[in-house]
Tab-separated table of C-alpha atoms and ligand atoms in Angstrom:
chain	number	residue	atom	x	y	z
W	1	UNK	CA	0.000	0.000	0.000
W	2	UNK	CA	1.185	3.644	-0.449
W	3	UNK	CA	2.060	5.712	2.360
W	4	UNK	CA	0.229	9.068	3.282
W	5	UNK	CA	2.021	11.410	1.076
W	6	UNK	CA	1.890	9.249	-1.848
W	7	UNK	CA	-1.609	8.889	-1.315
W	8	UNK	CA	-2.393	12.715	-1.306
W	9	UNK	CA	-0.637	14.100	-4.482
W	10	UNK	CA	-2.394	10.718	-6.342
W	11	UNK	CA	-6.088	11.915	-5.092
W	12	UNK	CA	-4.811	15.695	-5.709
W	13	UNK	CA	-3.236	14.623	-9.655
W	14	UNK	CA	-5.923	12.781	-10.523
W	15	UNK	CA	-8.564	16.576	-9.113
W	16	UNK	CA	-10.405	14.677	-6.743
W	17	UNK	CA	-11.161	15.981	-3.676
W	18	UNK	CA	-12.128	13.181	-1.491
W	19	UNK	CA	-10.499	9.785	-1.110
W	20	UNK	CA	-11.598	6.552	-1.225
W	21	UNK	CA	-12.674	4.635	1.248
W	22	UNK	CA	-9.602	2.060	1.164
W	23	UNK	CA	-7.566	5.092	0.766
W	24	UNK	CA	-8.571	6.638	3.884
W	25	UNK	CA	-8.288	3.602	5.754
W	26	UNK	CA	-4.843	3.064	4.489
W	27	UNK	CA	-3.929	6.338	5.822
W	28	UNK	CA	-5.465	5.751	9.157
W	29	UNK	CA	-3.805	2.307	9.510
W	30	UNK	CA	0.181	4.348	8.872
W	31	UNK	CA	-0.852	6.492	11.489
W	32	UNK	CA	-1.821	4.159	14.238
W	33	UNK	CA	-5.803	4.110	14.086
W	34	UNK	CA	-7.678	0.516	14.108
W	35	UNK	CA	-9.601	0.013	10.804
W	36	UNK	CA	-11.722	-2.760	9.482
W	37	UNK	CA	-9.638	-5.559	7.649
W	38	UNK	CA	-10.249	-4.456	3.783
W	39	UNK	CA	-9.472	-5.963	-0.053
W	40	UNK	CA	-10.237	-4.270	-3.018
W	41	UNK	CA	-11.705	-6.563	-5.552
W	42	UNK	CA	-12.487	-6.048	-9.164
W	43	UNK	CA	-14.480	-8.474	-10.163
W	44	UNK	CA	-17.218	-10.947	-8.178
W	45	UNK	CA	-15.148	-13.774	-8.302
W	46	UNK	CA	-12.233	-11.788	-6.530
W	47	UNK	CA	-14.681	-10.556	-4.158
W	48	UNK	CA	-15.425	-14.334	-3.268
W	49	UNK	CA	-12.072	-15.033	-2.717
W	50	UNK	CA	-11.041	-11.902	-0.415
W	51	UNK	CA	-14.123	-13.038	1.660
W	52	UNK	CA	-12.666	-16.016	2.022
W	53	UNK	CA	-9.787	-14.887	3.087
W	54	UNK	CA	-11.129	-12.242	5.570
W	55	UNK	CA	-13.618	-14.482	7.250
W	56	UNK	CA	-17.269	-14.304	7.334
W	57	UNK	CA	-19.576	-12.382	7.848
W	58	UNK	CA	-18.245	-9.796	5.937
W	59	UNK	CA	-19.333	-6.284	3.823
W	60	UNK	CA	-19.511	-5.430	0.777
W	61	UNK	CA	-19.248	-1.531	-0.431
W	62	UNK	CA	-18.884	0.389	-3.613
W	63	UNK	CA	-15.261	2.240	-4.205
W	64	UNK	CA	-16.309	5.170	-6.434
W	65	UNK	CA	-14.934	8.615	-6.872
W	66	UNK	CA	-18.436	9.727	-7.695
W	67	UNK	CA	-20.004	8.277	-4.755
W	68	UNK	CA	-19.241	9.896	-1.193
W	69	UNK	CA	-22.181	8.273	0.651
W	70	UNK	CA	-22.344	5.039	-0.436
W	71	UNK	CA	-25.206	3.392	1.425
W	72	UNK	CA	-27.289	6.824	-0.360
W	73	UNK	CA	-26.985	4.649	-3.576
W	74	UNK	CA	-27.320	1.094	-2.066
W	75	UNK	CA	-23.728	0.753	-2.291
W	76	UNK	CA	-23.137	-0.516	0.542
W	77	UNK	CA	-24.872	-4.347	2.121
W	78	UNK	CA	-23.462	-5.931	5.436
W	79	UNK	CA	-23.710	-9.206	7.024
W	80	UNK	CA	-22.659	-12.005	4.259
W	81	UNK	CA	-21.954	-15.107	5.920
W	82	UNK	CA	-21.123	-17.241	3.000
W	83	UNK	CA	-20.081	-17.084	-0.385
W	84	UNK	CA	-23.372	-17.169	-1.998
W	85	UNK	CA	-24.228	-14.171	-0.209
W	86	UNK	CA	-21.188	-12.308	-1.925
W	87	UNK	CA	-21.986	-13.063	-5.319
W	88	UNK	CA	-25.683	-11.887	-4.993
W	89	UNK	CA	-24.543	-9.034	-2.858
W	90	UNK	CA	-21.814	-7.579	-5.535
W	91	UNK	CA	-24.985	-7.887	-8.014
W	92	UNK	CA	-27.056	-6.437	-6.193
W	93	UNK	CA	-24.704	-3.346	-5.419
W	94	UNK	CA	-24.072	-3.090	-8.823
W	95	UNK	CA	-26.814	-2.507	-10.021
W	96	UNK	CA	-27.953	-0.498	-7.285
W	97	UNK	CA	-25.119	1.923	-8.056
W	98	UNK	CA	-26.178	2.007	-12.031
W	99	UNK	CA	-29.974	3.033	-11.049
W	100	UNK	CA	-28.643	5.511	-8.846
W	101	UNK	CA	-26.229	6.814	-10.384
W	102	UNK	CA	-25.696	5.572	-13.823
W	103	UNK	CA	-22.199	7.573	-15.127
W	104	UNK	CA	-20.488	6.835	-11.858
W	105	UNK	CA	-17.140	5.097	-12.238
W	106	UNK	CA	-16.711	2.248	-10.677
W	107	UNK	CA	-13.175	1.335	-9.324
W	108	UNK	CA	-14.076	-2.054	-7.606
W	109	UNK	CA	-15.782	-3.522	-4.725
W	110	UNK	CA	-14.350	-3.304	-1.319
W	111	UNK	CA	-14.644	-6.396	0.937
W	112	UNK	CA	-14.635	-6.021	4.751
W	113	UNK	CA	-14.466	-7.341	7.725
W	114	UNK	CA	-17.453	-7.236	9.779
W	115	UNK	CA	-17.174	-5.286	12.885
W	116	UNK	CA	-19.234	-6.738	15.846
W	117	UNK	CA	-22.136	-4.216	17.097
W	118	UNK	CA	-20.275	-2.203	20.051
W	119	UNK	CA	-20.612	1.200	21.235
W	120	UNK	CA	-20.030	3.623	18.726
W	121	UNK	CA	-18.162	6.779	18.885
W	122	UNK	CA	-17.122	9.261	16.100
W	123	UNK	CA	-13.682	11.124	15.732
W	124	UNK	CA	-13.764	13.381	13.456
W	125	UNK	CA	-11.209	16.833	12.452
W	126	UNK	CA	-12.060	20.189	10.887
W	127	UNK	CA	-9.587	22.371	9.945
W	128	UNK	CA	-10.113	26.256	11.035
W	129	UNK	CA	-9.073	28.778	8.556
W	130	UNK	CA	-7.800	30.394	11.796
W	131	UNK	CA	-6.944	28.188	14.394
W	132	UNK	CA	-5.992	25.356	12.072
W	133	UNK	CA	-6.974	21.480	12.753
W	134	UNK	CA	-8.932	20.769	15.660
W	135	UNK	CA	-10.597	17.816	16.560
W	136	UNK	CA	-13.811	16.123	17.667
W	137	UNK	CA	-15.318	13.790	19.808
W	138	UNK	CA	-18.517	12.231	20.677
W	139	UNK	CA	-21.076	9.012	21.150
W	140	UNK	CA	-22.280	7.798	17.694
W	141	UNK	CA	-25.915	7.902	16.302
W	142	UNK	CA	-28.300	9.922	18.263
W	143	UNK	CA	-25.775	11.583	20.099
W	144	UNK	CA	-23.754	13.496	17.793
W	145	UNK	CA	-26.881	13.902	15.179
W	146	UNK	CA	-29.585	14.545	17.536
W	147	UNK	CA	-27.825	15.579	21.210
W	148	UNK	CA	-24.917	17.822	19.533
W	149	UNK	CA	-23.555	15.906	22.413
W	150	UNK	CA	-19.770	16.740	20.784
W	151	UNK	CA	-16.733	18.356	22.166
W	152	UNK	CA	-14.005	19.836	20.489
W	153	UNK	CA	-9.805	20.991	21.167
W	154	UNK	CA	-7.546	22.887	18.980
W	155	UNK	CA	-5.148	20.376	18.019
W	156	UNK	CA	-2.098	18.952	18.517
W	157	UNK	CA	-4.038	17.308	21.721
W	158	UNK	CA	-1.814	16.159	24.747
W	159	UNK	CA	-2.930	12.960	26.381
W	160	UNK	CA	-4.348	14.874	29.012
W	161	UNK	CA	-6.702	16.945	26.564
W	162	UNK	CA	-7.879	13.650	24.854
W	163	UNK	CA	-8.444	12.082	28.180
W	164	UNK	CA	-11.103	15.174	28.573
W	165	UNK	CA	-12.120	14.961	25.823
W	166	UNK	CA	-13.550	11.687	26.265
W	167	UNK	CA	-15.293	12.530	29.886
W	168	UNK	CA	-16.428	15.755	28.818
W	169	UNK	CA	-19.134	14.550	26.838
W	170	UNK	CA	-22.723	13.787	28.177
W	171	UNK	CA	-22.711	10.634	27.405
W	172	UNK	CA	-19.756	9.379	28.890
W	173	UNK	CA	-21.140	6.620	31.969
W	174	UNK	CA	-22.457	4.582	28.490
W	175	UNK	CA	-18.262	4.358	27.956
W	176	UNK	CA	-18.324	3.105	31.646
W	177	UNK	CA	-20.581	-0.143	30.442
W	178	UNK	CA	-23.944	-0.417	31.321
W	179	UNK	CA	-26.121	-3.317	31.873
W	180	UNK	CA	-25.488	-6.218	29.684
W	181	UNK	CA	-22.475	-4.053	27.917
W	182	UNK	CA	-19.004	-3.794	29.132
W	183	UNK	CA	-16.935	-0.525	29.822
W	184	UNK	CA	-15.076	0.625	26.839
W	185	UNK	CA	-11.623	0.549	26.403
W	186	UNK	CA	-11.125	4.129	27.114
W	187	UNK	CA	-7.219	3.900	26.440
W	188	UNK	CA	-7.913	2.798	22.657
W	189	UNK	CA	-10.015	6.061	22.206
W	190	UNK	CA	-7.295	8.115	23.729
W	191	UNK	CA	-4.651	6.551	21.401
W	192	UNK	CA	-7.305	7.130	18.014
W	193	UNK	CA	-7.777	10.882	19.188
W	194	UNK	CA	-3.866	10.861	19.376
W	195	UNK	CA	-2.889	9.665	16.364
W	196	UNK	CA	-5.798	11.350	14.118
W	197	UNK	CA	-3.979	14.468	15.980
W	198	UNK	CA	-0.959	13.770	14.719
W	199	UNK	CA	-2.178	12.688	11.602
W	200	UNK	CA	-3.661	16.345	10.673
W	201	UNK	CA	-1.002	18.410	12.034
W	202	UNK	CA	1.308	16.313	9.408
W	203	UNK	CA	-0.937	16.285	6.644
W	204	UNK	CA	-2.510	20.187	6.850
W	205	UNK	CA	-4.074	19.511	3.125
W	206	UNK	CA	-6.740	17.289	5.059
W	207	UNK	CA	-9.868	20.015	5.277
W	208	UNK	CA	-11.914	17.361	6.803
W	209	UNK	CA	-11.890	14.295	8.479
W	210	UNK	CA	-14.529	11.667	9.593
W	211	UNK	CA	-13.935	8.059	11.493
W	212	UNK	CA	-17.904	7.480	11.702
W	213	UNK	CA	-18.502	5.057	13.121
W	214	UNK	CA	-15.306	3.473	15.423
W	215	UNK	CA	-17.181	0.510	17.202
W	216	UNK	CA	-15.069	0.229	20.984
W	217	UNK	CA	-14.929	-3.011	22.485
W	218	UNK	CA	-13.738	-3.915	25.920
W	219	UNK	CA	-10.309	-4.528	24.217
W	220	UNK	CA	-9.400	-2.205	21.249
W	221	UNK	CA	-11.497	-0.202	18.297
W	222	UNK	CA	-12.322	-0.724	14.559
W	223	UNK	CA	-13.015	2.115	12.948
W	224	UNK	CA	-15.969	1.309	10.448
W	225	UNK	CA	-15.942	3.864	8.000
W	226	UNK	CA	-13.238	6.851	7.136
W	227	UNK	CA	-13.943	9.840	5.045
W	228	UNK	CA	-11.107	12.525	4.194
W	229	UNK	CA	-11.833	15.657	2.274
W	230	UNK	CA	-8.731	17.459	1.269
W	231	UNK	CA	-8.684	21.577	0.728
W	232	UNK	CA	-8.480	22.737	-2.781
G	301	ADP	P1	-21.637	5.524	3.931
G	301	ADP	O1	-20.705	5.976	2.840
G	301	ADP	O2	-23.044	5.456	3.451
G	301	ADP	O3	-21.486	6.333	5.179
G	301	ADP	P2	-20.606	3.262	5.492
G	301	ADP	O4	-19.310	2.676	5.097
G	301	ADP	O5	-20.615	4.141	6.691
G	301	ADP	O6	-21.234	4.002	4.232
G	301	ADP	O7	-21.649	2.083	5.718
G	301	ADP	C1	-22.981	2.358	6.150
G	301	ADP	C2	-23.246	1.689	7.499
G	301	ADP	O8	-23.093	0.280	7.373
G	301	ADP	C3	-22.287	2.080	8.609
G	301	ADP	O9	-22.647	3.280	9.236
G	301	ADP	C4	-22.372	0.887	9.536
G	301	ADP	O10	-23.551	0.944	10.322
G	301	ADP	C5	-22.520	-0.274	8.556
G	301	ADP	N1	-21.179	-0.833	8.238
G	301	ADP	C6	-20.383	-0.454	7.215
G	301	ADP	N2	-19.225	-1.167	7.226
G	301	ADP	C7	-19.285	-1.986	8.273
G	301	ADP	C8	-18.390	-2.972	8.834
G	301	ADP	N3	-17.202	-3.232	8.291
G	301	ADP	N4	-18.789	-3.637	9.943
G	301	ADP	C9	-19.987	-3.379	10.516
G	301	ADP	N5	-20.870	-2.475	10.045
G	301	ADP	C10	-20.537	-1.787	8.940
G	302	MG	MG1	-20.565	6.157	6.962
């Protein structure tokens, strides 16, 4: 895989301004940050094969420069436990994608790892025209859409500021474990708000990023899905 940099001035030759999903994740696995096992296949029979590999149940999702919110054109369809699910299910996306969006080019089909339902949190960076990259933090779903329950800190964080970070939101005892779900492993969020630091105070072309959602487990994080936008 290519590192960071070499990843960047491809996305910026070729005038895109967001990357790929596998791109992103690429990125975020240099830098430190738990992401979902991934191949990139090109045809169905690939796609088959990489599942194999992987392990089921795995998901299948559309790699498109056209497409920025893949499950928006059915591009994306989780939970295939066998092999017969991933030949229907790369159909099925395809021609999903074509309805949707019919001129969209289609790079390949991205096989995944399944991540186990968890608690989900989001990471995410903006950078200020001003202040430069800061970054975010807060419980996934209703929390962030709904609550606004979300905090921020200029970046580069300290340990101590992404320790904060983490209790300062609302929401925080659910990170504790409650009822039938076990505390989160606080110290993997803590290393992810770290190391996306780090990653956008090297990189100062990324205008945006998004780890939504990272599913926490008692021990470690898999980030599910990572979206970079890059300034122009
Ligand atoms: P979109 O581009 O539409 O945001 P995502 O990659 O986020 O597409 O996929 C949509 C949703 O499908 C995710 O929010 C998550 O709930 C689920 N999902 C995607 N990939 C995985 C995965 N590897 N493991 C578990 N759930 C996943
Ligand atoms: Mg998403």
């Amino acid at each position: 895989m290519d590192t960071a940099s070499e990843i960047f001035s491809k996305v910026r030759e070729e005038g895109r301004k967001f990357l790929l999903e596998p791109e992103a994740k690429s990125i975020c696995k240099e830098y430190g940050i738990p992401v979902t096992d991934f191949r990139i296949a090109k045809n169905e029979a690939e796609a088959v094969s990489f599942a194999d590999e992987i392990g089921y149940p795995v998901v299948l999702k559309i790699i498109s420069p056209d497409v920025i919110h893949k499950s928006d054109v059915g591009g994306v369809i989780v939970g295939l436990k066998t092999a017969e699910d991933v030949r229907n299910a790369y159909k099925q996306i395809m021609e999903n994608v074509k309805n949707h969006k019919p001129n969209a080019k289609i790079v390949g089909m991205l096989v995944q790892e399944m991540a186990p339902s968890s608690t989900e949190i989001i990471v995410g960076a903006i950078k200020d025209p001003q202040f430069g990259p800061a970054l975010m933090f807060g419980l996934g779903g209703i929390f962030v859409e709904v609550l606004k329950d979300v905090t921020f800190r200029i970046a580069p964080l300290t340990r101590d500021e992404a320790e904060e970070m983490i209790k300062e939101v609302r929401a925080y005892p659910l990170l504790k474990g409650y009822r039938n779900t076990p505390p989160a492993d606080i110290e993997a969020i803590v290393n992810i708000l770290l190391n996306t630091s780090r990653l956008v105070m090297e990189h100062q072309e990324i205008k945006e990023l998004d780890l939504n959602p990272i599913m926490v487990y008692e021990k470690g994080a898999k980030t599910v899905d990572a979206r970079i936008i890059l300034e122009l």
